[in-house]
Amino acid sequence: MEQYIMPGSAYRKLRAAKSLGQIAYIYGATGYGKTAFVQKYFGKRRYAYFDCGDRCWGRDDLPCSGTVVLDGLHRLDETRRELVRELINRPDIWLIFISRSPVPAWLMPEYVNVGFMMIHESDLHLGKHEIAGYLDGMGIAYTAKGLECLTESSEGNAYIIRHAALKMAEGMEPGPQMQKEIHDAFARYLRDYVMIDWDSDLLEFLMEISVVDEFTLPLAELITASKTASIMVQKAAETGNFLFQNGGAYRLRHVLLDALRERAAPTLGEEQLRNCKKNAGVWYEMNGQISQALEMYERCGAYAHIRELLVRNARVNPGAGHYYELRQYYLNMDEVEAAKSPVLMAGLSMLHSMLMDPEKSEYWYGKLSEFAKTAQGGAKREARSRLYYLDIGLPHRGSQDVLKIMLKAPTMLFDQGIHLPEFSVTSNVPSTMNGGKDFCKWSRSDRALARTVGPLVERVLGRYGNGLTKIALGESLFEKGEDSFEVLSLLSRGQMETECGGTPEIAFSAVGQRVRMMILQGDLANAEAILNSFQSAVEEQRVFQLLPNIKAMRCRLALYAGDMDAAQEWLEHAPDEDKEFITMERYRYLTKVRCYLALGENLKALALLEKLGEYAERCHRTYIRMETGVLGAIVRQRLGTEWEPMLTDALDEAESYQFVRLITELGPAILPLLKTQSRAGPWFKKVLEETQQMPRRYPGYLSPRNAAREDFSSTALEILRLQSEGLSATLIAERLGMKVDNVRYHIRENYRKLGAGGKAEAIAAARGLGLI
């Protein structure tokens, strides 16, 4: 590159190495201009240059003093390694290594003892300034947008920039088309000129693992059917800077991966590649990565494996299975093939119900019912057990007839020997009443049902019923604001029962209610401690399906604490309702609504609430209907549109169940709306009294934080700070030498800008924003 402009970082490091007489070690992947950089640095100054891939030079060719550049160190044969060590120990030689890889293992002792000036690939990146200078030197016109695009897409690689400059000279503009052409050309260059220097065993290893985007050593061993994966990875690392490791997983550069895949097809043959993909699928399946397993099986045509995997997944309840992730495979199944398996028919019925398509769900339920009439032996029992499971669990059917179905259970399950499939009461949500199904209706007779039907339900559900009755009763009483000691006793005893052969899913419901109790008491530290302990247990037991909702509960705690950084961080990884609405994500969606309210993103909150409201109506989710009603009223009030009818409907329904907590937990966000109500009676009095306590504990909860430091003068901020120290307006005026009326004016303006209703709320909001 005649017009090559040296990157500043690499230049400064090499100059420092020269002044210190320190060995320089320059490394980076193909195309980063390592050799061009050294040539540009020396210009017309003399130095001895040796290509390590050339076997024609030896000890007699080396100079006695001066500068020695050893290029392509990664290609140096073992016979000349001792010669390199001798050079390192000669004080009259300034040595520069150029390599595609970091310091190899054989050179590590000298690196540790002598110390090299390391010039990394990142130091060789050509930035926007260097790229602009290069294009200017080539006389190539460019726009600011084109330069930005080239800087980002080239990743500082000199080869790519040189190729792009040639394309631009031909009249092509930087963009996706140019990027693809250069990427393909670079991949061909790697395939035809770089890979041919690699040892055949390394090349075969890399071609075989190229069937996956990233790999671990155990995965690589299974794909290649070899125990030498660790040796090959080490060899790859010493061959070039193209292999990256992150937390035990290795990833190849994208362009190299494409080059390897192009070379693999003609070199290895279709049969060997199919075996590699099948082996990868087996490893993914063994490690619970079902989506990746199915993708691999599909790519290698292992359709029998796909069917077997789908059957196994359908045996698992929706809370622990992968119904949504695998739906394309279920929905693309041949109907005749699916109709041969009662498990698959039940899975399809459940999946369509989860997708809010009751017609298709009932279609498959009907197919399963017909199958059960003609089947014999084990197939008949399997079909009948699946029908019973669907009768209880289909989301679109609601919970109206569940109790009647449960009462028939003893005859079916115990007298006829039918086994109930794996069942999830909560669907990983921290609630039994608002879990897999909505059981608000049962709350009206909670004590009687717990006494009469509870033991039967627990017996029918097996280990999924351990602790259920006590926890469900405790949750119901908590929702109605009844005696805290009784609630805590029920939840604690129920959680202990889950630890004796039960499931963490049911325990999560108890933990969820205990956390809510601590929040209401203003004890966020204890709430977090309870959640921390439970999460540790969940991780030890590898019940990973609970973790997303545990993290959502953490976000809710952060909102109460005014920690918007934590809430924002959680929000970045939350499910995207605009991409796809997934009914199993309802708890996280409702957490997102709260985040939107706290951030002042009311239109986003409204749009999500509309979707949740539609889901609540279609799937008979009473609790979610009430919750979205209350939250919807808050959003509409903030948007300045009609909100009273929505709140009235939600309060009417909540009062019919005597539910208190779904309202009072919203504290300062709902209180102004409640104060406009003309309701009377003990229930509303209880709601209002408890809601009024919450702003004292969490004054800024769900208050939109739209204020910024630049909105406040230094005097206004000082007044806020003095208020936080407990000073009155009069004392502040004396301290600052101001009139009391002026201090009060600043206080009012501070409250307005912070959206606060009083001193405590203003101080909390200011602290949350880092103003004081």
PDB file of N, CA and C in Angstrom, residues 154-189:
ATOM      1  N   SER A 154     -14.982  -2.134   7.680  1.00  0.00           N
ATOM      2  CA  SER A 154     -13.627  -2.671   7.453  1.00  0.00           C
ATOM      3  C   SER A 154     -12.987  -3.179   8.727  1.00  0.00           C
ATOM      4  N   GLU A 155     -13.481  -2.711   9.890  1.00  0.00           N
ATOM      5  CA  GLU A 155     -12.893  -3.060  11.184  1.00  0.00           C
ATOM      6  C   GLU A 155     -11.400  -2.767  11.208  1.00  0.00           C
ATOM      7  N   GLY A 156     -11.013  -1.719  10.466  1.00  0.00           N
ATOM      8  CA  GLY A 156      -9.620  -1.275  10.480  1.00  0.00           C
ATOM      9  C   GLY A 156      -8.666  -2.128   9.688  1.00  0.00           C
ATOM     10  N   ASN A 157      -9.166  -3.117   8.919  1.00  0.00           N
ATOM     11  CA  ASN A 157      -8.314  -4.037   8.182  1.00  0.00           C
ATOM     12  C   ASN A 157      -7.788  -3.373   6.905  1.00  0.00           C
ATOM     13  N   ALA A 158      -6.466  -3.316   6.783  1.00  0.00           N
ATOM     14  CA  ALA A 158      -5.847  -2.608   5.654  1.00  0.00           C
ATOM     15  C   ALA A 158      -6.189  -3.257   4.312  1.00  0.00           C
ATOM     16  N   TYR A 159      -6.261  -4.590   4.277  1.00  0.00           N
ATOM     17  CA  TYR A 159      -6.598  -5.287   3.036  1.00  0.00           C
ATOM     18  C   TYR A 159      -7.983  -4.866   2.554  1.00  0.00           C
ATOM     19  N   ILE A 160      -8.943  -4.863   3.477  1.00  0.00           N
ATOM     20  CA  ILE A 160     -10.314  -4.496   3.120  1.00  0.00           C
ATOM     21  C   ILE A 160     -10.380  -3.049   2.651  1.00  0.00           C
ATOM     22  N   ILE A 161      -9.631  -2.182   3.325  1.00  0.00           N
ATOM     23  CA  ILE A 161      -9.639  -0.759   2.959  1.00  0.00           C
ATOM     24  C   ILE A 161      -9.026  -0.571   1.568  1.00  0.00           C
ATOM     25  N   ARG A 162      -7.938  -1.301   1.294  1.00  0.00           N
ATOM     26  CA  ARG A 162      -7.304  -1.227  -0.019  1.00  0.00           C
ATOM     27  C   ARG A 162      -8.274  -1.704  -1.101  1.00  0.00           C
ATOM     28  N   HIS A 163      -8.960  -2.820  -0.834  1.00  0.00           N
ATOM     29  CA  HIS A 163      -9.918  -3.361  -1.795  1.00  0.00           C
ATOM     30  C   HIS A 163     -11.080  -2.383  -1.995  1.00  0.00           C
ATOM     31  N   ALA A 164     -11.541  -1.796  -0.900  1.00  0.00           N
ATOM     32  CA  ALA A 164     -12.645  -0.837  -0.993  1.00  0.00           C
ATOM     33  C   ALA A 164     -12.237   0.385  -1.812  1.00  0.00           C
ATOM     34  N   ALA A 165     -11.005   0.831  -1.627  1.00  0.00           N
ATOM     35  CA  ALA A 165     -10.524   1.997  -2.386  1.00  0.00           C
ATOM     36  C   ALA A 165     -10.532   1.703  -3.888  1.00  0.00           C
ATOM     37  N   LEU A 166     -10.137   0.499  -4.254  1.00  0.00           N
ATOM     38  CA  LEU A 166     -10.147   0.124  -5.678  1.00  0.00           C
ATOM     39  C   LEU A 166     -11.580   0.109  -6.218  1.00  0.00           C
ATOM     40  N   LYS A 167     -12.506  -0.401  -5.408  1.00  0.00           N
ATOM     41  CA  LYS A 167     -13.914  -0.409  -5.819  1.00  0.00           C
ATOM     42  C   LYS A 167     -14.451   1.005  -5.966  1.00  0.00           C
ATOM     43  N   MET A 168     -14.074   1.881  -5.013  1.00  0.00           N
ATOM     44  CA  MET A 168     -14.536   3.269  -5.060  1.00  0.00           C
ATOM     45  C   MET A 168     -13.955   3.982  -6.275  1.00  0.00           C
ATOM     46  N   ALA A 169     -12.724   3.614  -6.637  1.00  0.00           N
ATOM     47  CA  ALA A 169     -12.111   4.214  -7.831  1.00  0.00           C
ATOM     48  C   ALA A 169     -12.874   3.813  -9.091  1.00  0.00           C
ATOM     49  N   GLU A 170     -13.547   2.649  -9.021  1.00  0.00           N
ATOM     50  CA  GLU A 170     -14.363   2.184 -10.145  1.00  0.00           C
ATOM     51  C   GLU A 170     -15.758   2.800 -10.139  1.00  0.00           C
ATOM     52  N   GLY A 171     -16.062   3.573  -9.073  1.00  0.00           N
ATOM     53  CA  GLY A 171     -17.352   4.252  -9.013  1.00  0.00           C
ATOM     54  C   GLY A 171     -18.354   3.643  -8.046  1.00  0.00           C
ATOM     55  N   MET A 172     -17.980   2.575  -7.333  1.00  0.00           N
ATOM     56  CA  MET A 172     -18.901   1.957  -6.379  1.00  0.00           C
ATOM     57  C   MET A 172     -18.899   2.715  -5.066  1.00  0.00           C
ATOM     58  N   GLU A 173     -20.069   2.882  -4.471  1.00  0.00           N
ATOM     59  CA  GLU A 173     -20.203   3.569  -3.194  1.00  0.00           C
ATOM     60  C   GLU A 173     -20.111   2.565  -2.048  1.00  0.00           C
ATOM     61  N   PRO A 174     -19.501   2.938  -0.914  1.00  0.00           N
ATOM     62  CA  PRO A 174     -19.486   2.054   0.257  1.00  0.00           C
ATOM     63  C   PRO A 174     -20.909   1.715   0.693  1.00  0.00           C
ATOM     64  N   GLY A 175     -21.171   0.446   0.969  1.00  0.00           N
ATOM     65  CA  GLY A 175     -22.501   0.000   1.360  1.00  0.00           C
ATOM     66  C   GLY A 175     -22.559  -1.517   1.397  1.00  0.00           C
ATOM     67  N   PRO A 176     -23.745  -2.065   1.563  1.00  0.00           N
ATOM     68  CA  PRO A 176     -23.892  -3.524   1.682  1.00  0.00           C
ATOM     69  C   PRO A 176     -23.347  -4.303   0.491  1.00  0.00           C
ATOM     70  N   GLN A 177     -23.580  -3.804  -0.736  1.00  0.00           N
ATOM     71  CA  GLN A 177     -23.117  -4.534  -1.921  1.00  0.00           C
ATOM     72  C   GLN A 177     -21.594  -4.603  -1.953  1.00  0.00           C
ATOM     73  N   MET A 178     -20.947  -3.456  -1.727  1.00  0.00           N
ATOM     74  CA  MET A 178     -19.482  -3.435  -1.706  1.00  0.00           C
ATOM     75  C   MET A 178     -18.955  -4.322  -0.580  1.00  0.00           C
ATOM     76  N   GLN A 179     -19.602  -4.252   0.562  1.00  0.00           N
ATOM     77  CA  GLN A 179     -19.163  -5.038   1.709  1.00  0.00           C
ATOM     78  C   GLN A 179     -19.212  -6.534   1.402  1.00  0.00           C
ATOM     79  N   LYS A 180     -20.286  -6.956   0.728  1.00  0.00           N
ATOM     80  CA  LYS A 180     -20.416  -8.380   0.385  1.00  0.00           C
ATOM     81  C   LYS A 180     -19.352  -8.807  -0.622  1.00  0.00           C
ATOM     82  N   GLU A 181     -19.121  -7.982  -1.634  1.00  0.00           N
ATOM     83  CA  GLU A 181     -18.127  -8.326  -2.650  1.00  0.00           C
ATOM     84  C   GLU A 181     -16.734  -8.455  -2.036  1.00  0.00           C
ATOM     85  N   ILE A 182     -16.403  -7.518  -1.132  1.00  0.00           N
ATOM     86  CA  ILE A 182     -15.081  -7.550  -0.498  1.00  0.00           C
ATOM     87  C   ILE A 182     -14.978  -8.746   0.442  1.00  0.00           C
ATOM     88  N   HIS A 183     -16.062  -9.001   1.171  1.00  0.00           N
ATOM     89  CA  HIS A 183     -16.078 -10.145   2.088  1.00  0.00           C
ATOM     90  C   HIS A 183     -15.842 -11.440   1.313  1.00  0.00           C
ATOM     91  N   ASP A 184     -16.545 -11.620   0.198  1.00  0.00           N
ATOM     92  CA  ASP A 184     -16.400 -12.836  -0.604  1.00  0.00           C
ATOM     93  C   ASP A 184     -14.987 -12.951  -1.183  1.00  0.00           C
ATOM     94  N   ALA A 185     -14.446 -11.817  -1.627  1.00  0.00           N
ATOM     95  CA  ALA A 185     -13.095 -11.834  -2.198  1.00  0.00           C
ATOM     96  C   ALA A 185     -12.057 -12.170  -1.127  1.00  0.00           C
ATOM     97  N   PHE A 186     -12.245 -11.615   0.073  1.00  0.00           N
ATOM     98  CA  PHE A 186     -11.325 -11.886   1.183  1.00  0.00           C
ATOM     99  C   PHE A 186     -11.402 -13.363   1.575  1.00  0.00           C
ATOM    100  N   ALA A 187     -12.621 -13.906   1.593  1.00  0.00           N
ATOM    101  CA  ALA A 187     -12.793 -15.328   1.923  1.00  0.00           C
ATOM    102  C   ALA A 187     -12.071 -16.197   0.892  1.00  0.00           C
ATOM    103  N   ARG A 188     -12.160 -15.826  -0.397  1.00  0.00           N
ATOM    104  CA  ARG A 188     -11.469 -16.591  -1.445  1.00  0.00           C
ATOM    105  C   ARG A 188      -9.953 -16.495  -1.278  1.00  0.00           C
ATOM    106  N   TYR A 189      -9.495 -15.297  -0.900  1.00  0.00           N
ATOM    107  CA  TYR A 189      -8.055 -15.116  -0.669  1.00  0.00           C
ATOM    108  C   TYR A 189      -7.570 -16.020   0.465  1.00  0.00           C
TER     109      TYR A 189
END
